[in-house]
XYZ file of C-alpha atoms in Angstrom:
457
model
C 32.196 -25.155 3.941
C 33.156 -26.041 0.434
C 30.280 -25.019 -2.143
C 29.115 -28.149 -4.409
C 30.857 -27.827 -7.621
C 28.009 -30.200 -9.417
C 25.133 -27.811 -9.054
C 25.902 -26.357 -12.743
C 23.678 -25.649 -15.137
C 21.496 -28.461 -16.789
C 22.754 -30.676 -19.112
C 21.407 -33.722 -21.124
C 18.714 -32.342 -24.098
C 19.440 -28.925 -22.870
C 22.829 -28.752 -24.232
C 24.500 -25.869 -25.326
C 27.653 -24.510 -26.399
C 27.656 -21.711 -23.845
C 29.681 -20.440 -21.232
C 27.764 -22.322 -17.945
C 29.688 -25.544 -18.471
C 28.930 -29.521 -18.306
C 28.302 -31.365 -15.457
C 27.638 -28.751 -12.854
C 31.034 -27.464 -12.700
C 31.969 -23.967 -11.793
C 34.693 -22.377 -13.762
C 38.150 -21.871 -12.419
C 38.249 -18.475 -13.076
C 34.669 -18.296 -11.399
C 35.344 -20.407 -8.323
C 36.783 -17.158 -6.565
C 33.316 -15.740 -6.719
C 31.518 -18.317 -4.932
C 31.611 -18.047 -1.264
C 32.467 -21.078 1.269
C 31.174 -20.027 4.492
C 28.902 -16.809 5.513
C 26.715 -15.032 7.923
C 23.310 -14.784 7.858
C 20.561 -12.582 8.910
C 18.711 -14.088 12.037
C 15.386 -15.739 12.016
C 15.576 -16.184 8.319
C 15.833 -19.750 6.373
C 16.563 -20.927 2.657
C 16.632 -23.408 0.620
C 17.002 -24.852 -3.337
C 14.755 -27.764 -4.373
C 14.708 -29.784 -7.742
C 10.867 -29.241 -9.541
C 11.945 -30.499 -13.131
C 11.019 -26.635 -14.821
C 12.877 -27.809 -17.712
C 12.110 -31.694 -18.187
C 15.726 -32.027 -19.023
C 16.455 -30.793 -15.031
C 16.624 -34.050 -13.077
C 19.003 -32.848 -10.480
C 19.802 -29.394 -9.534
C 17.281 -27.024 -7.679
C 15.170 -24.747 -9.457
C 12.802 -23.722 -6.949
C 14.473 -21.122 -4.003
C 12.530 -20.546 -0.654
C 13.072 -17.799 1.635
C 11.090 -17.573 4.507
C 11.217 -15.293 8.025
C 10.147 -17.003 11.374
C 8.820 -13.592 12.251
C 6.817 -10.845 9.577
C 9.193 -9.003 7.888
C 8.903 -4.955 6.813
C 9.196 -5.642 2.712
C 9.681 -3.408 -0.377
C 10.924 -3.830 -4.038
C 11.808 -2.315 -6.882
C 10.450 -3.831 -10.507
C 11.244 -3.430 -14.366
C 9.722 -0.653 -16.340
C 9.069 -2.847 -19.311
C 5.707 -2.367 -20.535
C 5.168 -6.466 -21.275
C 5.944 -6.982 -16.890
C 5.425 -10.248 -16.177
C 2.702 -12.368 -13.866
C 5.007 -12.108 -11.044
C 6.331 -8.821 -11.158
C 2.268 -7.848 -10.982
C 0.939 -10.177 -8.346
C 3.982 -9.222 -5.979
C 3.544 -5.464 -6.662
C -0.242 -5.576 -5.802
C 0.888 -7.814 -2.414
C 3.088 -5.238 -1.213
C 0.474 -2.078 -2.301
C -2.188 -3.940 -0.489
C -0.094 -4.518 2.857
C 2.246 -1.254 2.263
C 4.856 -3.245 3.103
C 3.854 -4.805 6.061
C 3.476 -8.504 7.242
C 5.625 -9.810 4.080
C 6.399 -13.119 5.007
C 8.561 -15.053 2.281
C 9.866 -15.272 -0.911
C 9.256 -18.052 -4.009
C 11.429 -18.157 -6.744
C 11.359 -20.321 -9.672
C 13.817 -20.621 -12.816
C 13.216 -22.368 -15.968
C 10.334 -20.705 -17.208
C 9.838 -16.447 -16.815
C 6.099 -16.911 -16.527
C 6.057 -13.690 -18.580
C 3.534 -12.974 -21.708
C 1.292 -15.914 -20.578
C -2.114 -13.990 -20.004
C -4.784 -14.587 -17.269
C -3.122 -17.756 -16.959
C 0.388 -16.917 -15.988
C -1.354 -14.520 -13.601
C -3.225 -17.263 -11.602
C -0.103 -19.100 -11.929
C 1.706 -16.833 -10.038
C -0.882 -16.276 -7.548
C -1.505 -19.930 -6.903
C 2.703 -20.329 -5.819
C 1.623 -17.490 -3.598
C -0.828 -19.265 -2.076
C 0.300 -22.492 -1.812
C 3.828 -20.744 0.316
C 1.638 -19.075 2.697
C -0.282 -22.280 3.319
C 2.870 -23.876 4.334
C 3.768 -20.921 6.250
C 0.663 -20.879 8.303
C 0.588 -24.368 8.671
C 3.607 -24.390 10.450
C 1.742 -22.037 12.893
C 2.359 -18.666 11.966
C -0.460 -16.728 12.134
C -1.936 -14.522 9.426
C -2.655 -10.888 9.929
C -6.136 -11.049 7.599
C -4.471 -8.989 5.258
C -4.083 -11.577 2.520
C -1.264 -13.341 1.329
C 1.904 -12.029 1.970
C 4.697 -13.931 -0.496
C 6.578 -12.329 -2.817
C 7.070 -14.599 -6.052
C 9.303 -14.395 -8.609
C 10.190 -16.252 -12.187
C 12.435 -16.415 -14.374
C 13.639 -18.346 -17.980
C 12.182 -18.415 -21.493
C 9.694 -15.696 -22.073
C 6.072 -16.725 -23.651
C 5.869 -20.250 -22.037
C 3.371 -20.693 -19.336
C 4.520 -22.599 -16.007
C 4.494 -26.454 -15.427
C 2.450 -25.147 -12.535
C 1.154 -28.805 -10.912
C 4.561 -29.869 -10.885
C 5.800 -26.521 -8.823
C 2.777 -26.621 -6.713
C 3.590 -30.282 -5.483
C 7.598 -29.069 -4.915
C 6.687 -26.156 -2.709
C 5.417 -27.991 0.132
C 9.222 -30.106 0.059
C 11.070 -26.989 -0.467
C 8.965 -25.454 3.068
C 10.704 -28.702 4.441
C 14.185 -28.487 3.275
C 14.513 -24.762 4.785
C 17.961 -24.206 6.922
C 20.010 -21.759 8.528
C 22.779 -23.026 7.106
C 25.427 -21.693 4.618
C 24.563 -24.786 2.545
C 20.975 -23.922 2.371
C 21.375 -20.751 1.551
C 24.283 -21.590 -1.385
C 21.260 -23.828 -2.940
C 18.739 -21.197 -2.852
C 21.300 -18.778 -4.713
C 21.634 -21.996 -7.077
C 17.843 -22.432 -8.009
C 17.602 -18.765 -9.129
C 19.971 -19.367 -12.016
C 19.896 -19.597 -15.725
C 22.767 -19.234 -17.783
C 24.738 -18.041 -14.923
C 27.760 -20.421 -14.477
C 28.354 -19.503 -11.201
C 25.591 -18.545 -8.031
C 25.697 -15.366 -6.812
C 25.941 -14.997 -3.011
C 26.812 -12.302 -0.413
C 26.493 -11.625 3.657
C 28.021 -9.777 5.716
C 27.970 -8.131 9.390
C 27.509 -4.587 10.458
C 26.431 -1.888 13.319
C 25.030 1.243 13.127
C 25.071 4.661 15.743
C 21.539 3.265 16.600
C 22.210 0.288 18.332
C 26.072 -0.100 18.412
C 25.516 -2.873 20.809
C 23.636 -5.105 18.339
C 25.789 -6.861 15.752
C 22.757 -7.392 12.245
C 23.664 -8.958 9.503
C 23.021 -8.988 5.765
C 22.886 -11.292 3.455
C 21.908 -11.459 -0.492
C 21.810 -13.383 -3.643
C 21.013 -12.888 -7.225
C 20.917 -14.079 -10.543
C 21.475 -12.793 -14.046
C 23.823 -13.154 -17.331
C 21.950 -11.958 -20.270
C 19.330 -9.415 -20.820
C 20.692 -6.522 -18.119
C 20.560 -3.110 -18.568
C 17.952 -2.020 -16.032
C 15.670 0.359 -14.904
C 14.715 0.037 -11.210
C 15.996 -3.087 -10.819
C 17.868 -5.729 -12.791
C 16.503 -9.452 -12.979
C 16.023 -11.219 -9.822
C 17.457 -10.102 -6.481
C 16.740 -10.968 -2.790
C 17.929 -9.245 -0.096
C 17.524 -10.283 3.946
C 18.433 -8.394 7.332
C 17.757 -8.455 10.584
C 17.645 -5.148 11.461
C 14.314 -3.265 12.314
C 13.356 -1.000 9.862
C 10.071 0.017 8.736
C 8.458 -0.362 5.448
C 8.533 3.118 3.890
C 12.360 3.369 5.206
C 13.558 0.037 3.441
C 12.268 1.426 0.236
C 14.024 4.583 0.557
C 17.114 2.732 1.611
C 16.401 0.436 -1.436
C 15.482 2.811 -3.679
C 18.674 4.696 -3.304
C 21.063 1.685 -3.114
C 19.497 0.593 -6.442
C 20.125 3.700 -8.306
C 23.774 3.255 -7.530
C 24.064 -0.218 -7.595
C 22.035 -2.860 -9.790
C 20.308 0.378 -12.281
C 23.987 1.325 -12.815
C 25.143 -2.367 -14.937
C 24.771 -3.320 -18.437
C 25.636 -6.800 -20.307
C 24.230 -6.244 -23.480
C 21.550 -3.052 -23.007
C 17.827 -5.015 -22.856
C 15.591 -4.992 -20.004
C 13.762 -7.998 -19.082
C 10.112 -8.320 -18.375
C 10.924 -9.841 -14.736
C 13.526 -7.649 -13.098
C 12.543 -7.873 -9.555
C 15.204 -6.568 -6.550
C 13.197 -7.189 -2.921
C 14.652 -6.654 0.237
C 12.836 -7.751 3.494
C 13.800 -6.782 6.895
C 12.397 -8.864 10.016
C 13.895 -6.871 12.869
C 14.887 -10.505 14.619
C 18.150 -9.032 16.224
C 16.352 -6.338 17.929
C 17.659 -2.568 18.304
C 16.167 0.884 17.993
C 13.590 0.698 14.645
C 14.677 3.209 11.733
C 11.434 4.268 10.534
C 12.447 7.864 8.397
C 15.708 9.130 7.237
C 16.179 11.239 9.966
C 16.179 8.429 12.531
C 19.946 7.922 14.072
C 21.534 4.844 11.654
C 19.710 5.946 8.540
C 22.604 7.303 6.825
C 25.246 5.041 8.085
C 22.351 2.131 6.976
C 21.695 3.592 3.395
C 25.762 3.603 2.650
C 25.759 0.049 4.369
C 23.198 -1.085 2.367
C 24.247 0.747 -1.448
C 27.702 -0.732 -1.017
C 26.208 -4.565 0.102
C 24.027 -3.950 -3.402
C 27.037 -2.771 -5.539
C 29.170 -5.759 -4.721
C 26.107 -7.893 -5.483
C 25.452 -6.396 -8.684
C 29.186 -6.909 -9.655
C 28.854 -10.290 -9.533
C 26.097 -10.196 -12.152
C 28.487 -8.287 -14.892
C 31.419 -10.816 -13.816
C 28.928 -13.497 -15.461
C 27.730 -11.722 -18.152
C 27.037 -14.427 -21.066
C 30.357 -14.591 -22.699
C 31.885 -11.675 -20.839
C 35.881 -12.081 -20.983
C 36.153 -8.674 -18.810
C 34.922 -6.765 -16.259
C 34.712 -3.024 -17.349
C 34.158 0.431 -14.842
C 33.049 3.499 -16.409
C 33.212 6.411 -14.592
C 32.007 9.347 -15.572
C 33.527 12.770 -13.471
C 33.180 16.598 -13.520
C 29.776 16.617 -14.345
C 26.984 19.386 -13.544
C 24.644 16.591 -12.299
C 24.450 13.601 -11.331
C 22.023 12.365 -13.890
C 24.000 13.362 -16.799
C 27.209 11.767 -15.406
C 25.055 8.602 -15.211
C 23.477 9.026 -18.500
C 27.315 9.456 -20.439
C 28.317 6.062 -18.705
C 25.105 3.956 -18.813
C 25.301 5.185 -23.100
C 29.113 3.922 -22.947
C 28.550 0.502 -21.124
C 25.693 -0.359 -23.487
C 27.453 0.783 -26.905
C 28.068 -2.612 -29.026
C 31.258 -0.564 -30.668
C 32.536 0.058 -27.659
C 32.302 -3.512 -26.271
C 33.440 -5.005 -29.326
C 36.673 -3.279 -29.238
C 37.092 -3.916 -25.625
C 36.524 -7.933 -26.888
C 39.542 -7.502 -29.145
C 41.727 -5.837 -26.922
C 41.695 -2.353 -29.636
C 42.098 0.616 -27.442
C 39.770 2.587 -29.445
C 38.898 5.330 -27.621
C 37.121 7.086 -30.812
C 34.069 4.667 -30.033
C 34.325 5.861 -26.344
C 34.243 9.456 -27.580
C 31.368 8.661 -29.742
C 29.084 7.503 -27.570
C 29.661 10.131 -24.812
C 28.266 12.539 -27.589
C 25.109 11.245 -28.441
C 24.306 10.294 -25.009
C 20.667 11.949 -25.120
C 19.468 14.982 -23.144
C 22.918 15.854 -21.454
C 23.871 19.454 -21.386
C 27.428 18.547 -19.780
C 29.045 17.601 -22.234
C 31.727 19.878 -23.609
C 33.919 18.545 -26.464
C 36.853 20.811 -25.539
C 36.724 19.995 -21.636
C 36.355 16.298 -22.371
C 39.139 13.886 -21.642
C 39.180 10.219 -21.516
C 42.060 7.519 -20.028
C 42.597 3.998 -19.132
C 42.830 3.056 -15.160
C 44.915 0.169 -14.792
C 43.969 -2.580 -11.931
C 47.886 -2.613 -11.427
C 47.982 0.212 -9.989
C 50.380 2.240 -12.919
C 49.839 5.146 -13.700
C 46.360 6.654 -16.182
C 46.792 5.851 -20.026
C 45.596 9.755 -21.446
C 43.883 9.025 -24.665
C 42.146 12.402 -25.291
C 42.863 15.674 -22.828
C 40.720 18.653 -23.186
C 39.579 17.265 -26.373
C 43.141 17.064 -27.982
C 43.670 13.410 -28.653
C 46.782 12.229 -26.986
C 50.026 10.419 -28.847
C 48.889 6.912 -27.405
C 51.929 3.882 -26.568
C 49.818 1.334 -28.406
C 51.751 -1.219 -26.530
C 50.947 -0.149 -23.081
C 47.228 0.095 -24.146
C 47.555 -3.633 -25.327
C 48.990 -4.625 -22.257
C 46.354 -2.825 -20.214
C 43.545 -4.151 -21.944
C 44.673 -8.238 -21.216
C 43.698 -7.537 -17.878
C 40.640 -9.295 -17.161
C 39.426 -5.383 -14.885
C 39.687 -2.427 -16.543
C 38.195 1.060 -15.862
C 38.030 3.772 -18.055
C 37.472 7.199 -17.123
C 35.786 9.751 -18.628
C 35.908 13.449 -17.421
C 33.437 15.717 -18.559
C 35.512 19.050 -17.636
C 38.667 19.970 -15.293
C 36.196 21.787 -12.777
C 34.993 19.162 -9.491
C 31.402 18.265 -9.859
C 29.239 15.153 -9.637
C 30.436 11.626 -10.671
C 28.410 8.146 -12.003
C 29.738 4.761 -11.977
C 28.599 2.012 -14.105
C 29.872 -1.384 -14.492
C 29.693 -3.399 -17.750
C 31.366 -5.667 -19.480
C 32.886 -6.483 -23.373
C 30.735 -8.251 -25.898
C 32.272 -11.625 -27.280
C 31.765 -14.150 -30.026
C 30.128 -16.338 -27.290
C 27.715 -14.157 -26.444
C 25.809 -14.435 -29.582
C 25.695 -17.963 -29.498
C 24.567 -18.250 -26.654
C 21.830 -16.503 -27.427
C 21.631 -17.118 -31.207
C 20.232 -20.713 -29.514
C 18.551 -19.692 -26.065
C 15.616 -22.032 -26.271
C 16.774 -25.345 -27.629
């Protein structure tokens, strides 16, 4: 089923000279990303409705539903940043007050981030709470007397308190417009976006030893172009399956997809106040329940899972705001894990370094650079380092510096490497096997800047 190529970003007095372009359109180059068809988790629904966040927003959804016909197991993982936003604490206090349990659905609004508004944007946040679970137990699903149990999400301009009447009045509609279909959940993945110019949507099918029988299904969207460089999660992410799995599993399962997966991006190295990664599972397709990781499926589930989460948060760097590539850093031969990940997360957020990838200079000197000042990493060795160019053709490695000896580099072949819209560089911290960190990034452009030299008008 085709997606709707008009539901692109808002237009009219919102105008800007960004990269989302006019009249709804997806980019050519983007199209490829968006998904026509896919296969969703049973016993959820989705859907996108049009509040108006931004007065300028007469047509395309803003407000994304997703709701379980059963209680789902739920967990999450949230920013760090000190200034967290009103929705990032009322869903946090849900979950710690049900421990996971009895997590029915999930609100998401864009337009507005809700975030530095006070006791204000607090009751804000609990009142689209609220107003979901009335729907939901209108509709006849009981309650457990444990509270509410909605996750809720924002995100937009930070310091701007909601046009909460108006969102409360859309809920009810968006409870009505829920579907199964692909179409429903293609307009949810819509309504989370900002100044992404494309929506971000995954699913897919798999079995595990548990049940081999039982065919469950995962499916996920998120948003994000600006402001990513995480910690624990990276601006808004939902995540649905049908497979039974209990509360404190799915946040080990999350916790350790994350860590590989959305905390291992950067566009431009800031954290927002409403990063916000939730996963619910409802258990609708039946099976044997994981409930620790020694339960049979846990480790088959946790590499299903990590992998479903680093092809999601992919999509995220593919958008970046003005991104013209699509850059993997790995980092090899370490003596830990953290340090590996440390050297490439300091890489993918160094401005010199994305510059140069920008204009196409293979300046590996920058690359160099910020391997050594990456802070608190003891495996770094400037004699065992040795960095190269991966080409997505398949050719052989460019060798730019072996053993710390730089190499005599074909300037030309670098050039021609670096048109390439993928490129990976690799980074090995010594010629002796040890632990290895991916992170995915991408260059920093002219565009970038103005589209954020002019975010709020």
């Amino acid at each position: 089923m085709a997606f709707k190529s008009s539901w692109f970003p808002y237009i009219k007095t919102s105008l800007r000279h960004y990269s989302a372009p006019l009249e709804g359109t997806v980019p050519q180059a983007k199209q490829k990303y968006v998904p026509t068809s896919g296969t969703y988790p049973r016993g959820f629904l989705a859907s996108g409705t049009n509040v108006g966040v931004k007065p300028a927003n007469t047509r395309f959804p803003d407000l994304a539903l997703i709701a379980s016909e059963k209680p789902c197991s739920g967990a999450a993982v949230f920013t760090t940043n000190k200034f967290q936003a009103a929705p990032v604490k009322v869903s946090q206090a849900m979950l710690e007050r049900r421990k996971g349990c009895g997590v029915r659905a999930i609100v998401v609004n864009s337009g507005c981030a809700n975030a530095v508004t006070g006791k204000g944007g607090l009751e804000d946040a609990q009142s689209m709470g609220r107003k979901v679970d009335e729907c939901v137990d209108a509709d006849g699903v009981q309650g457990d007397g444990d509270g509410g149990g909605t996750i809720v999400m924002s995100t937009g301009v930070i310091g701007q308190r909601l046009p909460i009447k108006k969102i409360l009045n859309k809920i009810p509609t968006g409870y009505d417009n829920l579907g199964q279909s692909h179409d429903h959940w293609l307009a949810a993945a819509r309504a989370i976006c900002t100044t992404d110019t494309f929506p971000k949507l995954l699913s897919r099918s798999f079995t595990i030893p548990s049940s081999p029988d039982t065919t469950y299904h995962l499916a996920g969207m998120t948003k994000g172009a600006g402001m990513i460089h995480p910690n624990m999660a990276t601006l808004l992410g939902i995540l649905c399956t049908d497979a039974p799995i209990s509360p404190p599993a799915l946040q080990t399962l999350l916790n350790y997809a994350v860590a590989r997966s959305f905390n291992s991006i950067s566009v431009d190295g800031d954290m927002s106040t409403n990063d916000t990664l939730a996963i619910l599972a409802n258990g609708a397709a039946g099976g044997e329940t994981i409930t620790t990781p020694e339960s049979k499926g846990f480790a088959e589930l946790k590499e299903v899972l990590t992998a479903f989460a680093s092809d999601l948060a992919k999509l995220v760097v593919r958008d970046g705001e003005g991104a013209t590539k699509f850059v993997t850093i790995r980092v090899t031969n370490s003596s830990s894990f953290a340090d590996a990940k440390k050297v490439a997360s300091t890489i993918a957020r160094s401005p010199l370094v994305k510059t140069a990838l920008y204009g196409k200079d293979a300046n590996w000197g920058r690359i160099l650079c910020a391997t050594g000042y990456a802070e608190g990493v003891t495996s770094v060795v400037p004699e065992k380092t040795s960095v190269s160019f991966i080409p997505t053709d398949g050719s052989a490695e460019l060798k730019l510096l072996v053993n710390g000896e730089p190499e005599a580099v074909d300037e030309v072949r670098a050039a021609q490497i670096l048109e390439a819209e993928d490129l990976e560089i690799l980074v090995k911290l010594s010629d002796e096997e040890g632990e290895e960190a991916v992170y995915y990034t991408c260059d920093l452009s002219h565009e970038y800047v103005t589209i954020n030299g002019d975010y709020r008008t």
